[in-house]
């Protein structure tokens, strides 16, 4: 897995594309309907891009060729400039929108990397391994799109090789009897050792599915199920940039309702710890006035920026899932907000994302001062 995005390098990478960029936010349809929703969404996005200045052929080709199996996360942000395009997979579904002939719309990517609205869960189980995206609404199964391995298939593929290796005179599956053990033992190995090798392949393929399939903005992965197996998969991941934890409250993961509830509790705990209580109790002297956020950021005087996820172009799935790419105001609001906080990001401010309902007075952004003398009320 490549390095996870941080606020500063998100800004650096995407502003480096220039000032004539086409940005597309495309959510993965929650209601799949045989892929029809995605086909409609990509067609609408391609039509919205078609009239934009510049060569965006590669991006249009990519969008129109997308299948549900290609959508390995909750959505994607696409950026097209100079005849080339870039794609960033997201943990959280964005609002469908297109912005053209302006700087790259990097704020949704930054907010996605900082958001605690979702996490990933991996069930390490021989019978039914799973990879889920978890939110307050429940679980979304990404096992097929991330190519989670099937233990029985791995075992079945290894058995013909073992039959040759152990000179088996029998056909079909190995038995647990004395004869089978003798054949293994005669070559210095046992059936138990061969099962361990099969399990090694199984765990390695789960680790590969995570490394290849998780978005670069992935923040937290919970392991569920066989604790020994989960520990092995985590070790095989090596040096990753997302946090991992073993979730005991979900049991073995076979009860979907229990798993969803356990993950909801974890996410809610994280969000409270992040600072919603701190915001409610924060004294006015710690806040930077609305009109001073950009200037204070330029002077390096902002410690933390709190952003509403909804204002930054992310939202949980709407029931109707109507993807409208023809609303220029939606994109313009996101671009206006990112211009306000860009100086703070460049000067090292922390970025935290919380539900808009927790920000006082219906605000979309709030900043706290790095120094006591920079005070004001937003």
Short mmCIF file of C-alpha atoms in Angstrom, two decimals:
data_model
loop_
_atom_site.label_atom_id
_atom_site.label_comp_id
_atom_site.label_asym_id
_atom_site.label_seq_id
_atom_site.Cartn_x
_atom_site.Cartn_y
_atom_site.Cartn_z
CA UNK A 1 0.00 0.00 0.00
CA UNK A 2 1.29 3.48 -0.83
CA UNK A 3 1.63 6.03 1.92
CA UNK A 4 -1.57 7.34 3.39
CA UNK A 5 -2.45 10.93 2.54
CA UNK A 6 -1.91 13.59 5.21
CA UNK A 7 -3.55 17.05 5.00
CA UNK A 8 -0.36 18.75 3.83
CA UNK A 9 0.53 16.26 1.09
CA UNK A 10 -3.08 16.07 -0.12
CA UNK A 11 -2.94 19.81 -0.65
CA UNK A 12 0.51 19.67 -2.25
CA UNK A 13 -0.28 16.78 -4.59
CA UNK A 14 -3.59 18.09 -5.87
CA UNK A 15 -2.80 21.81 -6.10
CA UNK A 16 0.22 20.75 -8.15
CA UNK A 17 -2.17 19.89 -10.99
CA UNK A 18 -2.61 23.60 -11.76
CA UNK A 19 -5.56 25.97 -12.04
CA UNK A 20 -7.42 24.39 -14.96
CA UNK A 21 -8.56 21.14 -13.43
CA UNK A 22 -11.79 19.19 -13.82
CA UNK A 23 -12.77 17.58 -10.50
CA UNK A 24 -15.42 14.87 -10.25
CA UNK A 25 -16.83 13.38 -7.05
CA UNK A 26 -18.57 10.07 -7.72
CA UNK A 27 -20.30 8.09 -4.95
CA UNK A 28 -20.66 4.33 -5.16
CA UNK A 29 -24.40 3.63 -5.44
CA UNK A 30 -25.73 2.05 -2.27
CA UNK A 31 -28.72 0.58 -4.13
CA UNK A 32 -26.92 -1.32 -6.85
CA UNK A 33 -29.86 -2.35 -9.09
CA UNK A 34 -27.62 -4.44 -11.31
CA UNK A 35 -25.23 -1.56 -11.88
CA UNK A 36 -27.88 0.63 -13.53
CA UNK A 37 -27.50 3.45 -10.98
CA UNK A 38 -23.76 3.57 -11.62
CA UNK A 39 -24.24 3.62 -15.39
CA UNK A 40 -26.64 6.56 -15.10
CA UNK A 41 -24.29 8.40 -12.72
CA UNK A 42 -21.20 7.96 -14.91
CA UNK A 43 -23.15 8.96 -18.02
CA UNK A 44 -24.33 12.15 -16.31
CA UNK A 45 -20.80 12.91 -15.10
CA UNK A 46 -19.34 12.36 -18.58
CA UNK A 47 -21.94 14.69 -20.08
CA UNK A 48 -21.11 17.36 -17.50
CA UNK A 49 -17.40 17.10 -18.39
CA UNK A 50 -17.86 17.03 -22.16
CA UNK A 51 -18.23 20.80 -22.46
CA UNK A 52 -15.29 21.66 -20.21
CA UNK A 53 -12.21 23.32 -21.76
CA UNK A 54 -9.22 21.06 -22.34
CA UNK A 55 -8.66 17.39 -23.14
CA UNK A 56 -10.49 15.13 -20.69
CA UNK A 57 -10.83 12.08 -22.93
CA UNK A 58 -9.04 9.74 -20.53
CA UNK A 59 -11.30 10.68 -17.64
CA UNK A 60 -14.46 10.33 -19.74
CA UNK A 61 -13.29 6.92 -20.96
CA UNK A 62 -12.58 5.83 -17.39
CA UNK A 63 -15.97 6.96 -16.14
CA UNK A 64 -17.99 5.38 -18.92
CA UNK A 65 -16.14 2.05 -18.52
CA UNK A 66 -16.71 1.82 -14.76
CA UNK A 67 -18.51 -1.25 -13.40
CA UNK A 68 -19.69 -1.90 -9.87
CA UNK A 69 -16.80 -4.33 -9.44
CA UNK A 70 -14.41 -1.39 -10.02
CA UNK A 71 -15.90 0.60 -7.13
CA UNK A 72 -13.79 -0.82 -4.31
CA UNK A 73 -14.73 1.89 -1.82
CA UNK A 74 -17.52 4.30 -0.94
CA UNK A 75 -16.71 6.53 -3.89
CA UNK A 76 -13.91 8.22 -5.79
CA UNK A 77 -12.54 11.67 -6.55
CA UNK A 78 -11.25 12.14 -10.10
CA UNK A 79 -9.00 14.97 -11.27
CA UNK A 80 -8.27 15.66 -14.94
CA UNK A 81 -5.65 18.14 -16.18
CA UNK A 82 -3.30 18.34 -19.13
CA UNK A 83 -4.78 15.29 -20.86
CA UNK A 84 -4.15 13.03 -17.86
CA UNK A 85 -6.31 12.08 -14.90
CA UNK A 86 -5.87 10.94 -11.31
CA UNK A 87 -8.22 8.91 -9.11
CA UNK A 88 -8.42 8.82 -5.30
CA UNK A 89 -10.69 6.23 -3.68
CA UNK A 90 -12.63 7.47 -0.66
CA UNK A 91 -13.77 5.90 2.61
CA UNK A 92 -16.92 8.01 2.74
CA UNK A 93 -19.43 8.67 -0.05
CA UNK A 94 -19.11 12.12 -1.60
CA UNK A 95 -21.90 14.29 -2.94
CA UNK A 96 -21.99 13.85 -6.73
CA UNK A 97 -20.54 16.99 -8.27
CA UNK A 98 -18.30 18.37 -11.01
CA UNK A 99 -16.09 21.46 -10.86
CA UNK A 100 -14.29 22.67 -13.98
CA UNK A 101 -11.62 25.15 -15.04
CA UNK A 102 -10.53 25.85 -11.46
CA UNK A 103 -8.05 24.44 -8.95
CA UNK A 104 -8.49 20.80 -7.93
CA UNK A 105 -11.28 20.25 -5.39
CA UNK A 106 -9.00 18.66 -2.77
CA UNK A 107 -11.05 19.42 0.35
CA UNK A 108 -13.29 16.30 0.15
CA UNK A 109 -10.16 14.11 -0.05
CA UNK A 110 -8.60 15.87 2.95
CA UNK A 111 -11.81 15.58 4.98
CA UNK A 112 -12.19 11.93 4.00
CA UNK A 113 -8.70 11.20 5.37
CA UNK A 114 -9.59 12.91 8.66
CA UNK A 115 -13.16 11.68 9.09
CA UNK A 116 -14.22 9.29 11.83
CA UNK A 117 -17.59 8.61 10.23
CA UNK A 118 -16.50 5.22 8.96
CA UNK A 119 -14.04 2.39 9.48
CA UNK A 120 -13.23 -0.96 7.91
CA UNK A 121 -13.82 -4.36 9.51
CA UNK A 122 -12.14 -7.65 8.54
CA UNK A 123 -13.54 -11.00 9.64
CA UNK A 124 -10.77 -13.60 9.61
CA UNK A 125 -12.68 -16.86 9.39
CA UNK A 126 -12.11 -19.95 7.26
CA UNK A 127 -15.80 -20.48 6.54
CA UNK A 128 -16.85 -16.91 5.76
CA UNK A 129 -14.12 -14.26 5.59
CA UNK A 130 -15.45 -10.75 5.04
CA UNK A 131 -14.37 -7.14 4.55
CA UNK A 132 -16.95 -4.53 5.52
CA UNK A 133 -17.16 -0.77 5.49
CA UNK A 134 -18.83 0.28 8.74
CA UNK A 135 -20.80 3.46 9.49
CA UNK A 136 -23.50 4.52 11.92
CA UNK A 137 -26.02 3.23 9.37
CA UNK A 138 -24.62 -0.28 9.35
CA UNK A 139 -22.35 -2.47 7.24
CA UNK A 140 -21.58 -2.53 3.54
CA UNK A 141 -20.00 -5.72 2.20
CA UNK A 142 -16.90 -5.19 0.03
CA UNK A 143 -15.75 -8.82 0.14
CA UNK A 144 -16.34 -9.52 -3.55
CA UNK A 145 -14.98 -6.25 -4.92
CA UNK A 146 -11.82 -6.62 -2.81
CA UNK A 147 -11.41 -10.29 -3.80
CA UNK A 148 -11.51 -11.81 -0.33
CA UNK A 149 -10.13 -15.38 -0.66
CA UNK A 150 -12.12 -18.59 -0.26
CA UNK A 151 -10.36 -21.08 2.03
CA UNK A 152 -11.91 -24.15 0.38
CA UNK A 153 -10.75 -23.01 -3.06
CA UNK A 154 -7.19 -22.52 -1.80
CA UNK A 155 -7.26 -25.96 -0.20
CA UNK A 156 -8.69 -27.59 -3.33
CA UNK A 157 -5.95 -26.07 -5.50
CA UNK A 158 -3.21 -27.27 -3.17
CA UNK A 159 -4.48 -30.86 -2.93
CA UNK A 160 -3.49 -32.00 -6.46
CA UNK A 161 0.02 -30.76 -5.73
CA UNK A 162 0.03 -32.62 -2.44
CA UNK A 163 -1.18 -35.81 -4.12
CA UNK A 164 1.87 -35.68 -6.40
CA UNK A 165 4.21 -34.65 -3.62
CA UNK A 166 3.14 -37.46 -1.31
CA UNK A 167 2.74 -40.07 -4.11
CA UNK A 168 -0.89 -40.52 -3.15
CA UNK A 169 -2.49 -43.58 -4.69
CA UNK A 170 -5.95 -42.30 -3.88
CA UNK A 171 -8.04 -39.81 -5.83
CA UNK A 172 -10.19 -37.00 -4.47
CA UNK A 173 -9.77 -35.36 -1.07
CA UNK A 174 -7.37 -36.60 1.61
CA UNK A 175 -8.76 -38.60 4.45
CA UNK A 176 -8.01 -38.19 8.12
CA UNK A 177 -7.03 -41.84 8.49
CA UNK A 178 -3.80 -43.56 9.40
CA UNK A 179 -2.78 -44.10 5.78
CA UNK A 180 -2.95 -40.39 4.99
CA UNK A 181 -0.84 -39.52 8.01
CA UNK A 182 1.77 -42.11 7.04
CA UNK A 183 2.19 -40.61 3.57
CA UNK A 184 2.81 -37.17 5.07
CA UNK A 185 5.05 -38.54 7.76
CA UNK A 186 7.18 -40.51 5.31
CA UNK A 187 8.41 -37.28 3.74
CA UNK A 188 9.07 -35.51 7.00
CA UNK A 189 5.85 -33.53 7.18
CA UNK A 190 2.38 -33.96 8.64
CA UNK A 191 -1.13 -33.17 7.54
CA UNK A 192 -1.26 -30.52 10.27
CA UNK A 193 1.78 -28.83 8.80
CA UNK A 194 0.22 -28.84 5.35
CA UNK A 195 -2.95 -27.26 6.75
CA UNK A 196 -0.79 -24.56 8.29
CA UNK A 197 0.68 -23.87 4.85
CA UNK A 198 -2.82 -23.59 3.38
CA UNK A 199 -3.77 -21.24 6.20
CA UNK A 200 -0.66 -19.18 5.48
CA UNK A 201 -1.80 -18.70 1.88
CA UNK A 202 -5.31 -17.84 3.08
CA UNK A 203 -4.07 -15.19 5.51
CA UNK A 204 -1.64 -13.75 3.00
CA UNK A 205 -4.40 -13.29 0.45
CA UNK A 206 -6.57 -11.48 2.99
CA UNK A 207 -3.63 -9.19 3.71
CA UNK A 208 -3.12 -8.63 -0.03
CA UNK A 209 -6.83 -7.82 -0.45
CA UNK A 210 -6.50 -5.12 2.21
CA UNK A 211 -3.26 -3.68 0.85
CA UNK A 212 -4.60 -3.56 -2.71
CA UNK A 213 -8.21 -2.65 -1.97
CA UNK A 214 -8.33 -0.14 0.89
CA UNK A 215 -8.36 3.55 -0.05
CA UNK A 216 -5.20 5.54 0.61
CA UNK A 217 -7.28 7.62 2.99
CA UNK A 218 -8.14 4.54 5.12
CA UNK A 219 -7.79 5.45 8.78
CA UNK A 220 -8.93 2.50 10.95
CA UNK A 221 -9.31 -1.25 10.43
CA UNK A 222 -10.92 -3.51 13.02
CA UNK A 223 -10.10 -7.23 13.01
CA UNK A 224 -12.82 -9.67 14.07
CA UNK A 225 -12.95 -13.44 14.50
CA UNK A 226 -10.09 -15.86 15.04
CA UNK A 227 -7.65 -13.84 17.15
CA UNK A 228 -4.62 -15.88 16.15
CA UNK A 229 -5.52 -15.62 12.48
CA UNK A 230 -6.24 -11.91 12.80
CA UNK A 231 -2.83 -11.41 14.41
CA UNK A 232 -1.20 -13.28 11.55
CA UNK A 233 -2.97 -11.17 8.91
CA UNK A 234 -1.96 -7.99 10.74
CA UNK A 235 1.68 -9.16 10.81
CA UNK A 236 1.56 -9.91 7.08
CA UNK A 237 0.37 -6.38 6.37
CA UNK A 238 3.73 -5.10 7.52
CA UNK A 239 4.21 -1.35 7.92
CA UNK A 240 0.83 0.16 7.08
CA UNK A 241 -0.35 3.70 7.70
CA UNK A 242 -3.83 2.95 9.02
CA UNK A 243 -4.56 2.08 12.65
CA UNK A 244 -5.62 -1.48 13.52
CA UNK A 245 -7.44 -2.94 16.50
CA UNK A 246 -8.97 -6.29 17.50
CA UNK A 247 -12.70 -6.00 18.25
CA UNK A 248 -13.70 -8.43 20.99
CA UNK A 249 -17.24 -7.06 21.46
CA UNK A 250 -18.33 -8.42 18.06
CA UNK A 251 -17.69 -12.08 18.96
CA UNK A 252 -16.67 -14.15 15.97
CA UNK A 253 -18.34 -11.74 13.53
CA UNK A 254 -20.97 -14.23 12.34
CA UNK A 255 -23.84 -12.19 13.84
CA UNK A 256 -24.15 -9.20 11.51
CA UNK A 257 -26.35 -7.20 13.89
CA UNK A 258 -23.95 -7.68 16.79
CA UNK A 259 -21.02 -6.74 14.56
CA UNK A 260 -22.76 -3.60 13.28
CA UNK A 261 -23.68 -2.52 16.82
CA UNK A 262 -20.14 -3.08 18.10
CA UNK A 263 -18.67 -1.03 15.27
CA UNK A 264 -21.25 1.76 15.76
CA UNK A 265 -20.23 1.96 19.41
CA UNK A 266 -16.55 2.15 18.48
CA UNK A 267 -17.14 4.94 15.96
CA UNK A 268 -19.29 6.91 18.38
CA UNK A 269 -16.67 6.59 21.12
CA UNK A 270 -13.97 7.85 18.75
CA UNK A 271 -16.08 10.81 17.68
CA UNK A 272 -16.72 11.80 21.30
CA UNK A 273 -13.05 11.47 22.13
CA UNK A 274 -12.15 13.54 19.09
CA UNK A 275 -13.62 16.61 20.65
CA UNK A 276 -17.35 17.14 20.31
CA UNK A 277 -17.51 17.67 24.08
CA UNK A 278 -14.49 19.96 23.86
CA UNK A 279 -16.22 22.08 21.23
CA UNK A 280 -19.35 22.47 23.34
CA UNK A 281 -17.29 23.61 26.35
CA UNK A 282 -14.72 25.64 24.44
CA UNK A 283 -14.33 29.20 25.77
CA UNK A 284 -14.83 32.02 23.26
CA UNK A 285 -11.25 33.18 23.82
CA UNK A 286 -9.99 30.07 22.06
CA UNK A 287 -11.78 30.70 18.78
CA UNK A 288 -10.62 32.51 15.67
CA UNK A 289 -13.24 34.84 14.23
CA UNK A 290 -14.80 33.76 10.92
CA UNK A 291 -13.36 36.67 8.99
CA UNK A 292 -9.86 36.06 10.36
CA UNK A 293 -9.47 32.34 9.52
CA UNK A 294 -7.64 32.87 6.22
CA UNK A 295 -5.31 35.59 7.55
CA UNK A 296 -4.58 33.71 10.78
CA UNK A 297 -3.76 30.64 8.71
CA UNK A 298 -1.34 32.60 6.56
CA UNK A 299 0.43 33.75 9.72
CA UNK A 300 0.61 30.22 11.14
CA UNK A 301 -1.60 31.08 14.11
CA UNK A 302 -4.21 28.33 13.75
CA UNK A 303 -3.81 25.21 15.85
CA UNK A 304 -6.84 23.20 14.70
CA UNK A 305 -9.52 23.50 12.03
CA UNK A 306 -12.87 21.81 12.67
CA UNK A 307 -14.86 21.11 9.50
CA UNK A 308 -18.37 19.91 8.92
CA UNK A 309 -18.21 16.77 6.77
CA UNK A 310 -21.40 17.75 4.96
CA UNK A 311 -19.98 21.17 4.03
CA UNK A 312 -16.85 19.55 2.58
CA UNK A 313 -18.72 17.48 0.01
CA UNK A 314 -19.21 14.23 1.94
CA UNK A 315 -22.45 12.72 3.16
CA UNK A 316 -23.88 9.36 4.07
CA UNK A 317 -26.10 7.65 1.54
CA UNK A 318 -29.32 9.46 0.74
CA UNK A 319 -32.40 7.28 0.42
CA UNK A 320 -33.18 8.47 -3.12
CA UNK A 321 -29.53 8.41 -4.33
CA UNK A 322 -30.20 10.93 -7.05
CA UNK A 323 -26.83 11.88 -8.52
CA UNK A 324 -27.05 15.40 -9.95
CA UNK A 325 -23.85 16.66 -11.54
CA UNK A 326 -25.47 19.85 -12.87
CA UNK A 327 -25.45 21.89 -9.63
CA UNK A 328 -22.53 24.36 -9.89
CA UNK A 329 -23.39 25.93 -6.53
CA UNK A 330 -22.58 22.71 -4.63
CA UNK A 331 -19.06 22.58 -6.06
CA UNK A 332 -18.53 26.31 -5.62
CA UNK A 333 -19.40 26.13 -1.91
CA UNK A 334 -16.77 23.42 -1.39
CA UNK A 335 -14.14 25.40 -3.33
CA UNK A 336 -14.89 28.56 -1.34
CA UNK A 337 -14.47 26.67 1.94
CA UNK A 338 -11.19 25.05 0.88
CA UNK A 339 -9.75 28.44 -0.09
CA UNK A 340 -10.50 29.70 3.42
CA UNK A 341 -8.67 26.90 5.19
CA UNK A 342 -5.84 26.31 2.68
CA UNK A 343 -3.37 28.64 4.45
CA UNK A 344 -3.97 26.88 7.78
CA UNK A 345 -3.34 23.48 6.16
CA UNK A 346 -0.11 24.74 4.61
CA UNK A 347 1.14 26.04 7.97
CA UNK A 348 0.57 22.74 9.76
CA UNK A 349 -2.84 23.10 11.41
CA UNK A 350 -4.57 19.94 12.58
CA UNK A 351 -7.75 19.09 10.69
CA UNK A 352 -10.66 17.43 12.47
CA UNK A 353 -14.00 16.46 10.96
CA UNK A 354 -17.25 16.24 12.90
CA UNK A 355 -20.97 16.29 12.06
CA UNK A 356 -22.20 19.78 11.27
CA UNK A 357 -24.78 19.50 14.04
CA UNK A 358 -21.97 19.68 16.60
CA UNK A 359 -20.59 22.96 15.28
CA UNK A 360 -22.16 25.95 17.06
CA UNK A 361 -24.53 28.26 15.26
CA UNK A 362 -24.81 26.18 12.11
CA UNK A 363 -21.21 26.92 11.13
CA UNK A 364 -19.35 24.94 8.48
CA UNK A 365 -15.85 25.59 9.83
CA UNK A 366 -14.35 26.66 13.14
CA UNK A 367 -10.72 27.35 13.99
CA UNK A 368 -8.86 27.41 17.31
CA UNK A 369 -5.92 29.70 17.92
CA UNK A 370 -2.36 28.49 18.36
CA UNK A 371 -1.51 31.50 20.50
CA UNK A 372 -3.53 33.13 23.25
CA UNK A 373 -3.23 36.59 21.68
CA UNK A 374 -5.07 35.43 18.53
CA UNK A 375 -8.58 35.49 19.89
CA UNK A 376 -12.07 36.28 18.71
CA UNK A 377 -15.49 34.84 18.53
CA UNK A 378 -16.83 33.09 15.43
#
